Structures are given as structure tokens and as C-alpha cells.
Amino acid sequence: MCLAFSLFMPLLSLFLFSRDDRSAHEVSVDRSTMAEHILEDEEEGLEVTDEQKIGLATWFLLKSPPGEIQQVAKSIRGVLMDERLFDMAAKEAFPKYNMEQMIAIDLADHSGQVLLTKYGAIDVSQHLDPRTAQVAVIDHVKQVCTDVRPAADDELPSAFVEEHRASIDNELVKYVEEAFPKGNCAVYCTCGKDVESGGDEFELKAVISATKFSAQNFYSGSWRSVWKIQVNQELQTVEINGKINVIAHYFEEGNVQLETSSECSNSTLLQSPADTGVAVVNVIQYLESDYLGVLEESYSKVSDNSFKELRRKLPVTRTRFSWNNALQLSLSREITKELSLTR
Amino acid sequence: MQVGRLRMQAAEEGGRERERVKERETKRRDILFVRAGEHSEKHQRRIGVRVAMEAAMDLMRRMPPTQVDTALSSLLLLLPQYSSELLSRVDQPLQVAWDAECLKHYLLCDYNRDGDSYRSPWSCKYFPSLEDGAQPSDQLRKLEVEANEIFAIYRDQYYEGGISSVYLWEPEIGGGFAACFLIKKDGSEDGQGRRGLLQHGLWDAIHVLEVGEEDEGLAHYRLTSTVMLSFTTKDAPSVSFSLSGSITREMQADLSVAEGHLTNMGRMIEEMEGKLRNGLDQVYFGKTKEVVFTLREPLGSLTATSATGQSLQQVVMDDILRK
């Protein structure tokens, strides 16, 4: 972007001349002549390569707030005015966005939903749903599932690992149903899927994803948590490390965004698969509730603390500013200050 | 006879006339057709402009407010032909410059720019220096000096620090004058945050005022204000919490000039800043909180919609029905 910016700097000064339009204000500016003026200048535009255009469009798509990528795609298409370039940008951005945002997609046979995550991705378009042992074929740009097939044996963990995975998944589903009105979750085996009882370590990832979007109420939001669960059979321990990301966007006559994240960890003892599942999800539930408490506290401090660092509600004098005699007041204050200094 | 001949003549002439009319009509139709063609093409290009600008503005209200700079420069590269409109419709965080004569910081905007230089409100000089840079009239400059002094006190009382600049100019169309009041505050612990609560904290306020000509002791004031802010708190060590946003509002008033333009403008700005701050704090930030707490409901606290709340409702209903 640095390069891009330096490229556009001379252009900026060129066009800034006409920025005085602002003082005359939008209403008084004749839109049609403005449009003509713009069109006349069309030939003078700076040349940007197709490669750069795709890069810029991809940037916008990846920065889409939760659930808003289709709307952003529509707008970037209107800006690009080139279907070929748009398709290339979309092909690059959508799979990345879908997996980063961990979006849920209805299975083609309507039997449920599959979460798109990098942990369940067999390749870009094939995504494993560990709960049903199915693989969903995904059209990323359309955000739909086009086909479902049963997972092959080598795509699934050993029976021993699966027992632990399924038990955690079971407990996680119960917790997500209670805490997330529109949540989805999955548990993947990300390391040591062929490990047997009494063998090496293995690693599971439990993910929770919840998205809300309402175009007519101008808001969207997402909660994503990824929990790395490391099972050490030798030490009989389970290490749990989590990262939670929360984004909220409110854009009615404005644009306001919340971005918050937390990293937390805890551990528990390895027990029977069923007991381990309960223990792990208890840890997750506890840490996530704790984080929500921190968020609540941060919000409660916004008004009186955080905001005050930028602008106070009332002046230091605790009365509205006296525009009439501000100068005299400040003058007399300075005199008293000087007097007190000399004293 | 005569009458008959005349009639015939008239008929003949009428026929010729009709032909001529027909000819003319065809020509006109051709012209009309050409014009319509031209028109529709132009019309379509105009629609193209509107669509592209609307699309660009839609992107601006969806991109993270902390990345306005990147988003805007990207749009300028993608839509170089609409640069002037983009720059006039998208507000950017304010840039700071140094007045080497008065040894004071000042803020940059398009209203104090001439070429690549920007006029300082303190020394009234351009940096980098410019021999024949545009200057306000003596009368406006006098008001500008006073406005900068008072606004700096106002800024200090509300912001406990920060940088402010006021620029006045005569608009190209109509009488009266226009003014731009700018404030920038870095409220981070490394900046001018008094309490050391913010890891990062920026506030930019842009107030553009158009003041109409005085008429029977009254003047019309039109204020357009934008506030852009972002902050990251340092409440908990493992938690990062950032809020950012920008909103623009307009306010108009007819006020008596008995107390002077400066007092009127100042009061409007003070009221507007209070409203914007309150709106961001209560409405906008409040809304993001609401979104978070509907995504993940606090467990333990029972709400009518939560799973626990609903199952409890069911139990109560069952109990009542049984009795």
C-alpha cells in the first residue's frame, strides 16, 4: 500500500483543487455537470495494472465485516466495472474469508450444516464435517454446498482418537446450544489422528462460530473461538489453549466497529473419554464466560474512562464553555498563575 | 371558379406543404434519434458514475474505520476519474504539520492548502514556504486569529491536550464566509492521555461552517461535522478491546449576530461535539455491545430467550398446567 500511496500522491494534489466544491456544499453542486466534469477527466486517470486491481479488490473483500462479504462483493464489482477482474479477486478472497470467518453452510442434502475452517479443509473446496463423517464440496464464491460424500477412512481419525473427539463434540454441542442462539461448533483432530491407546500425544481443535447479520437493522457481528486441545497420554494431561475473536459492526448513518480478542489457557487431567469431554468443555465454558465478563467491564468503562482520554463530557471547569468571555477568563487565569509563580 | 382554383391551389400548396412538413419531420426525427442516442449513451455513463460512487461509498461504510486511509487510497487508484468526488465525500484522519516560526503544531486540510504547501493559522505562513500563497482578507484574518485563540482554550478544557486549527475563507459563490474548525487528539498513554488508560487512542473532529450574509441582525449558519475516533484499551493483559468509528451530522441555525460570529459558531460546535460524542458512546458503541451479548449470552443470568430461560419457562408452564 505504501507504494500505491506514493503513486497516487501527485494525483492527489492534482485533484484537490476541485475539492472546494465542499464549501459550496452538496446541494448547490450541480450533479450532472459534476458527472460530466468527471467523465471529461476520465482519460487523465492513472494506469493501474490488472494485477494491482485484483489485489485491491481482494483487500476489500477480505476486510468485509461478518456476513457482509456478498454486499462488499456487489459494491467492489460496481467499482471495478470488469467482470473478469472481479471473478479473479473473488476466487482469491472468498475461500480465505470463508475459512477465516469460519462460516456455516447448509449441506447439499439439508441434513445439517458444515463449518468451513482450515482444520477441516481437505483441499480448498472439500471440507470435512467430523460429526457426520461427511465431506462437503463447497462453491466458495456462492457460499453453498454443491455435493456431499462420505469421508474416506484415511480422512478420519483412529477409533481411539475419535472416541475422545466425539465426546468433546457432544459436550460442546450442549454448551453452544445454551450459550449461542445461532452458534455452530465442530471438533477436529489436527495432529496424531492415527494414535492408539497408550501411544503418543494427539491434538484436537474445538471451534465455535456464531454470526449475526441484519441488513435492515444495520448491524452484524461474529464470535469465533478456536480451542487447541493437546492430549498427552504419558503425562495424563490435557492442555487447553484458546483464542477468541469477536467483531461487531453497526452502520446506520455511520460506521462503528468493535474488534476484540482474547487468548487464554488452562489444563485438566486425562480421564475416560466421556469425563474428559465434560472436563474440557467446562474449561472452555468457564474461560469464555470469563472473557464475556471482561468485555462487559470494558464496555462499562468506555463512557467515563476511555472516552475521557479523548474528549471529556464537560470541560475541566465542569460548566459549558463561556464563548463570550473565554479570552478574558484565560487572560486573568494566566495572570493569577504568573502572580502565584512570582509569590 | 376562382374559388375552385384557389381551392385547388391551396390543395396543391397544401400537398407541397405537407411534403415539406413531412420532410422536416423526418429530418427532425433523425436529429431527435441521433440526440436520443447521444443522450442515452451519456445518460448511461452518468448512471455508471452514480453506481460506481454509490458502490464506493457503500464500501467506505463497511471497511474498518481504522483503515480509512488504505480504503480511500485504494478507491482512488481504482476510480481515478472520480477522485475529486471521493476526496470531497470521504473524511480522512487529520495530518499534523509544524509551524517553524511560531514553533507550534497545526492541522492540515484542503482549506489551508495551496499547491503542496499548507498555511499555518499561527504565523499565517506557508510550510514548505510559498511566496505568493493565498491569504484571507485582513478582516477575515483578524477573525481567524481570534477564533484560533479561543478555540485553543476550548480544546484545552474539553480535550486536556490535542491540537486545534481554525481556517476562514471567502466562498467562491455567495456572500458571507466559511470556516473550518479542526481538532486532533492522541489520547494514548504515549500521547496525551492523562490517565494512561489507552494503548491507542485517536480523535479527529472536522467542523465545516458556512455563514450567510448578515440580514437584519441575523445570519444563517450551516454546520457539517465529522468525528472519527478509535481506541484500544489496556484493561486486561490477555484481552484486546478496540472500538472505532466515524459519524457525520449536520446542523443549521439562524442566529442573532449581536454576540458575534465566533460565539455563535463556538456554541454550535460545542453542542454538536457533545451530541456526536454522546451518540457514539450511547447509541453506536451500545449497539455493538448489544450485538456481542446476543451472539454469546451470559450464562447464569436468565433471559426469556436463553435456552436455560426457556427450559425454565417450560417447567413452570408444566407445573401450572398440572395444578
Tab-separated table of N, CA, C and O in Angstrom, chain A residues 142-211:
chain	number	residue	atom	x	y	z
A	142	LYS	N	-20.178	-18.629	-4.157
A	142	LYS	CA	-21.634	-18.642	-3.939
A	142	LYS	C	-21.966	-18.968	-2.491
A	142	LYS	O	-23.103	-18.823	-2.067
A	143	GLN	N	-20.992	-19.436	-1.754
A	143	GLN	CA	-21.161	-19.853	-0.360
A	143	GLN	C	-22.251	-20.910	-0.228
A	143	GLN	O	-23.147	-20.782	0.605
A	144	VAL	N	-22.179	-21.941	-1.079
A	144	VAL	CA	-23.125	-23.054	-0.989
A	144	VAL	C	-22.374	-24.378	-1.088
A	144	VAL	O	-21.256	-24.441	-1.587
A	145	CYS	N	-23.059	-25.423	-0.602
A	145	CYS	CA	-22.514	-26.769	-0.699
A	145	CYS	C	-23.160	-27.416	-1.917
A	145	CYS	O	-24.380	-27.431	-2.047
A	146	THR	N	-22.339	-27.938	-2.836
A	146	THR	CA	-22.893	-28.497	-4.071
A	146	THR	C	-23.014	-30.010	-4.011
A	146	THR	O	-23.764	-30.601	-4.771
A	147	ASP	N	-22.272	-30.637	-3.110
A	147	ASP	CA	-22.299	-32.094	-3.055
A	147	ASP	C	-21.811	-32.575	-1.687
A	147	ASP	O	-21.074	-31.867	-1.013
A	148	VAL	N	-22.241	-33.762	-1.305
A	148	VAL	CA	-21.787	-34.354	-0.045
A	148	VAL	C	-21.384	-35.795	-0.323
A	148	VAL	O	-22.062	-36.497	-1.071
A	149	ARG	N	-20.259	-36.201	0.253
A	149	ARG	CA	-19.867	-37.619	0.109
A	149	ARG	C	-19.393	-38.115	1.474
A	149	ARG	O	-18.956	-37.319	2.321
A	150	PRO	N	-19.498	-39.431	1.705
A	150	PRO	CA	-18.981	-39.959	2.974
A	150	PRO	C	-17.462	-39.804	3.005
A	150	PRO	O	-16.813	-39.929	1.967
A	151	ALA	N	-16.913	-39.540	4.177
A	151	ALA	CA	-15.459	-39.371	4.290
A	151	ALA	C	-14.763	-40.717	4.131
A	151	ALA	O	-15.291	-41.752	4.542
A	152	ALA	N	-13.603	-40.689	3.508
A	152	ALA	CA	-12.821	-41.916	3.371
A	152	ALA	C	-12.163	-42.231	4.718
A	152	ALA	O	-11.981	-41.329	5.543
A	153	ASP	N	-11.792	-43.494	4.912
A	153	ASP	CA	-11.208	-43.910	6.186
A	153	ASP	C	-9.965	-43.105	6.553
A	153	ASP	O	-9.772	-42.728	7.718
A	154	ASP	N	-9.121	-42.851	5.532
A	154	ASP	CA	-7.880	-42.130	5.845
A	154	ASP	C	-8.108	-40.648	6.113
A	154	ASP	O	-7.179	-39.914	6.442
A	155	GLU	N	-9.344	-40.186	5.945
A	155	GLU	CA	-9.661	-38.797	6.273
A	155	GLU	C	-10.177	-38.671	7.709
A	155	GLU	O	-10.405	-37.576	8.205
A	156	LEU	N	-10.372	-39.811	8.355
A	156	LEU	CA	-10.924	-39.816	9.714
A	156	LEU	C	-9.885	-40.315	10.717
A	156	LEU	O	-8.984	-41.080	10.361
A	157	PRO	N	-10.005	-39.927	11.983
A	157	PRO	CA	-9.045	-40.379	12.991
A	157	PRO	C	-9.294	-41.834	13.405
A	157	PRO	O	-10.331	-42.407	13.084
A	158	SER	N	-8.344	-42.387	14.158
A	158	SER	CA	-8.490	-43.751	14.672
A	158	SER	C	-9.663	-43.811	15.638
A	158	SER	O	-10.104	-42.785	16.159
A	159	ALA	N	-10.160	-45.019	15.884
A	159	ALA	CA	-11.323	-45.189	16.769
A	159	ALA	C	-11.037	-44.616	18.156
A	159	ALA	O	-11.904	-44.016	18.792
A	160	PHE	N	-9.800	-44.768	18.603
A	160	PHE	CA	-9.409	-44.269	19.929
A	160	PHE	C	-9.496	-42.736	20.006
A	160	PHE	O	-10.097	-42.182	20.932
A	161	VAL	N	-8.912	-42.087	19.019
A	161	VAL	CA	-8.961	-40.614	18.984
A	161	VAL	C	-10.399	-40.149	18.774
A	161	VAL	O	-10.867	-39.198	19.412
A	162	GLU	N	-11.113	-40.846	17.910
A	162	GLU	CA	-12.495	-40.470	17.606
A	162	GLU	C	-13.366	-40.502	18.868
A	162	GLU	O	-14.243	-39.653	19.035
A	163	GLU	N	-13.086	-41.439	19.742
A	163	GLU	CA	-13.882	-41.548	20.966
A	163	GLU	C	-13.753	-40.273	21.811
A	163	GLU	O	-14.741	-39.743	22.324
A	164	HIS	N	-12.510	-39.770	21.899
A	164	HIS	CA	-12.283	-38.522	22.635
A	164	HIS	C	-12.891	-37.333	21.890
A	164	HIS	O	-13.509	-36.463	22.481
A	165	ARG	N	-12.675	-37.324	20.584
A	165	ARG	CA	-13.185	-36.224	19.761
A	165	ARG	C	-14.700	-36.128	19.871
A	165	ARG	O	-15.264	-35.067	20.130
A	166	ALA	N	-15.378	-37.278	19.721
A	166	ALA	CA	-16.841	-37.303	19.739
A	166	ALA	C	-17.382	-36.890	21.106
A	166	ALA	O	-18.392	-36.198	21.204
A	167	SER	N	-16.666	-37.298	22.152
A	167	SER	CA	-17.137	-36.976	23.494
A	167	SER	C	-17.057	-35.464	23.758
A	167	SER	O	-17.975	-34.870	24.327
A	168	ILE	N	-15.950	-34.853	23.313
A	168	ILE	CA	-15.825	-33.397	23.472
A	168	ILE	C	-16.888	-32.696	22.617
A	168	ILE	O	-17.551	-31.757	23.048
A	169	ASP	N	-17.068	-33.199	21.403
A	169	ASP	CA	-18.055	-32.622	20.482
A	169	ASP	C	-19.454	-32.648	21.100
A	169	ASP	O	-20.191	-31.667	21.044
A	170	ASN	N	-19.789	-33.797	21.691
A	170	ASN	CA	-21.086	-33.956	22.348
A	170	ASN	C	-21.352	-32.891	23.396
A	170	ASN	O	-22.410	-32.264	23.429
A	171	GLU	N	-20.353	-32.716	24.259
A	171	GLU	CA	-20.484	-31.729	25.338
A	171	GLU	C	-20.499	-30.310	24.779
A	171	GLU	O	-21.220	-29.441	25.275
A	172	LEU	N	-19.686	-30.100	23.735
A	172	LEU	CA	-19.595	-28.770	23.127
A	172	LEU	C	-20.932	-28.359	22.508
A	172	LEU	O	-21.374	-27.219	22.652
A	173	VAL	N	-21.592	-29.327	21.861
A	173	VAL	CA	-22.891	-29.044	21.245
A	173	VAL	C	-23.876	-28.556	22.310
A	173	VAL	O	-24.587	-27.567	22.112
A	174	LYS	N	-23.874	-29.232	23.466
A	174	LYS	CA	-24.798	-28.842	24.546
A	174	LYS	C	-24.521	-27.418	25.010
A	174	LYS	O	-25.430	-26.607	25.197
A	175	TYR	N	-23.223	-27.137	25.197
A	175	TYR	CA	-22.840	-25.794	25.667
A	175	TYR	C	-23.201	-24.727	24.630
A	175	TYR	O	-23.776	-23.681	24.968
A	176	VAL	N	-22.894	-24.983	23.364
A	176	VAL	CA	-23.154	-23.997	22.306
A	176	VAL	C	-24.655	-23.750	22.169
A	176	VAL	O	-25.098	-22.616	21.989
A	177	GLU	N	-25.439	-24.819	22.292
A	177	GLU	CA	-26.893	-24.648	22.204
A	177	GLU	C	-27.406	-23.718	23.289
A	177	GLU	O	-28.307	-22.928	23.075
A	178	GLU	N	-26.790	-23.821	24.452
A	178	GLU	CA	-27.255	-22.997	25.563
A	178	GLU	C	-26.764	-21.562	25.469
A	178	GLU	O	-27.506	-20.626	25.748
A	179	ALA	N	-25.494	-21.390	25.068
A	179	ALA	CA	-24.889	-20.059	25.153
A	179	ALA	C	-24.971	-19.254	23.859
A	179	ALA	O	-24.926	-18.026	23.895
A	180	PHE	N	-25.062	-19.920	22.715
A	180	PHE	CA	-25.057	-19.207	21.438
A	180	PHE	C	-26.358	-19.459	20.686
A	180	PHE	O	-26.546	-20.525	20.111
A	181	PRO	N	-27.260	-18.483	20.665
A	181	PRO	CA	-28.543	-18.691	19.989
A	181	PRO	C	-28.366	-19.097	18.522
A	181	PRO	O	-29.200	-19.798	17.969
A	182	LYS	N	-27.291	-18.625	17.880
A	182	LYS	CA	-27.098	-19.003	16.478
A	182	LYS	C	-25.689	-19.547	16.271
A	182	LYS	O	-24.986	-19.149	15.349
A	183	GLY	N	-25.281	-20.437	17.139
A	183	GLY	CA	-23.898	-20.911	17.084
A	183	GLY	C	-23.740	-22.258	16.392
A	183	GLY	O	-24.669	-23.051	16.300
A	184	ASN	N	-22.550	-22.472	15.882
A	184	ASN	CA	-22.169	-23.770	15.320
A	184	ASN	C	-20.852	-24.180	15.948
A	184	ASN	O	-20.067	-23.320	16.350
A	185	CYS	N	-20.602	-25.478	15.987
A	185	CYS	CA	-19.321	-25.906	16.530
A	185	CYS	C	-18.874	-27.210	15.881
A	185	CYS	O	-19.674	-27.919	15.266
A	186	ALA	N	-17.598	-27.469	15.998
A	186	ALA	CA	-17.044	-28.715	15.475
A	186	ALA	C	-15.757	-29.016	16.221
A	186	ALA	O	-15.122	-28.108	16.756
A	187	VAL	N	-15.399	-30.305	16.269
A	187	VAL	CA	-14.124	-30.686	16.871
A	187	VAL	C	-13.364	-31.513	15.838
A	187	VAL	O	-13.896	-32.477	15.286
A	188	TYR	N	-12.132	-31.047	15.530
A	188	TYR	CA	-11.319	-31.724	14.515
A	188	TYR	C	-10.099	-32.341	15.187
A	188	TYR	O	-9.616	-31.848	16.202
A	189	CYS	N	-9.587	-33.392	14.559
A	189	CYS	CA	-8.300	-33.898	15.002
A	189	CYS	C	-7.257	-33.280	14.076
A	189	CYS	O	-7.306	-33.457	12.861
A	190	THR	N	-6.342	-32.506	14.645
A	190	THR	CA	-5.392	-31.781	13.804
A	190	THR	C	-3.980	-32.356	13.873
A	190	THR	O	-3.106	-31.914	13.146
A	191	CYS	N	-3.772	-33.311	14.788
A	191	CYS	CA	-2.445	-33.897	14.882
A	191	CYS	C	-2.546	-35.267	15.543
A	191	CYS	O	-3.290	-35.425	16.516
A	192	GLY	N	-1.845	-36.257	15.015
A	192	GLY	CA	-1.830	-37.605	15.599
A	192	GLY	C	-3.143	-38.329	15.472
A	192	GLY	O	-3.605	-38.977	16.402
A	193	LYS	N	-3.763	-38.252	14.283
A	193	LYS	CA	-5.093	-38.856	14.148
A	193	LYS	C	-5.063	-40.388	14.161
A	193	LYS	O	-6.080	-41.031	14.327
A	194	ASP	N	-3.877	-40.962	13.976
A	194	ASP	CA	-3.798	-42.424	13.962
A	194	ASP	C	-3.316	-43.000	15.297
A	194	ASP	O	-3.074	-44.202	15.411
A	195	VAL	N	-3.167	-42.114	16.302
A	195	VAL	CA	-2.668	-42.551	17.605
A	195	VAL	C	-3.644	-43.546	18.256
A	195	VAL	O	-4.871	-43.397	18.134
A	196	GLU	N	-3.076	-44.554	18.905
A	196	GLU	CA	-3.915	-45.545	19.608
A	196	GLU	C	-3.739	-45.376	21.112
A	196	GLU	O	-2.865	-44.633	21.568
A	197	SER	N	-4.543	-46.084	21.868
A	197	SER	CA	-4.474	-46.032	23.329
A	197	SER	C	-3.065	-46.382	23.799
A	197	SER	O	-2.452	-47.310	23.280
A	198	GLY	N	-2.567	-45.607	24.764
A	198	GLY	CA	-1.233	-45.864	25.307
A	198	GLY	C	-0.129	-45.333	24.409
A	198	GLY	O	1.047	-45.487	24.706
A	199	GLY	N	-0.478	-44.692	23.332
A	199	GLY	CA	0.519	-44.192	22.382
A	199	GLY	C	0.902	-42.758	22.631
A	199	GLY	O	0.948	-42.296	23.780
A	200	ASP	N	1.184	-42.053	21.520
A	200	ASP	CA	1.696	-40.680	21.578
A	200	ASP	C	0.626	-39.649	21.933
A	200	ASP	O	-0.510	-39.986	22.222
A	201	GLU	N	1.083	-38.410	21.826
A	201	GLU	CA	0.160	-37.293	22.023
A	201	GLU	C	-0.723	-37.142	20.797
A	201	GLU	O	-0.332	-37.522	19.703
A	202	PHE	N	-1.877	-36.557	20.983
A	202	PHE	CA	-2.646	-36.114	19.812
A	202	PHE	C	-3.293	-34.770	20.131
A	202	PHE	O	-3.387	-34.358	21.291
A	203	GLU	N	-3.665	-34.099	19.050
A	203	GLU	CA	-4.177	-32.738	19.218
A	203	GLU	C	-5.539	-32.590	18.546
A	203	GLU	O	-5.733	-33.004	17.406
A	204	LEU	N	-6.467	-31.986	19.270
A	204	LEU	CA	-7.796	-31.708	18.717
A	204	LEU	C	-8.002	-30.198	18.674
A	204	LEU	O	-7.366	-29.461	19.419
A	205	LYS	N	-8.872	-29.755	17.789
A	205	LYS	CA	-9.244	-28.337	17.770
A	205	LYS	C	-10.761	-28.259	17.873
A	205	LYS	O	-11.475	-28.826	17.029
A	206	ALA	N	-11.225	-27.565	18.914
A	206	ALA	CA	-12.659	-27.338	19.061
A	206	ALA	C	-12.940	-25.915	18.615
A	206	ALA	O	-12.297	-24.985	19.092
A	207	VAL	N	-13.839	-25.740	17.674
A	207	VAL	CA	-14.142	-24.383	17.216
A	207	VAL	C	-15.620	-24.070	17.412
A	207	VAL	O	-16.479	-24.935	17.288
A	208	ILE	N	-15.846	-22.803	17.754
A	208	ILE	CA	-17.216	-22.309	17.892
A	208	ILE	C	-17.333	-21.083	16.998
A	208	ILE	O	-16.433	-20.234	16.979
A	209	SER	N	-18.398	-21.012	16.239
A	209	SER	CA	-18.585	-19.859	15.357
A	209	SER	C	-20.042	-19.433	15.373
A	209	SER	O	-20.939	-20.256	15.198
A	210	ALA	N	-20.267	-18.162	15.616
A	210	ALA	CA	-21.639	-17.630	15.601
A	210	ALA	C	-21.622	-16.308	14.852
A	210	ALA	O	-20.771	-15.462	15.093
A	211	THR	N	-22.537	-16.145	13.922
A	211	THR	CA	-22.601	-14.911	13.130
A	211	THR	C	-24.022	-14.377	13.143
A	211	THR	O	-24.977	-15.138	13.102
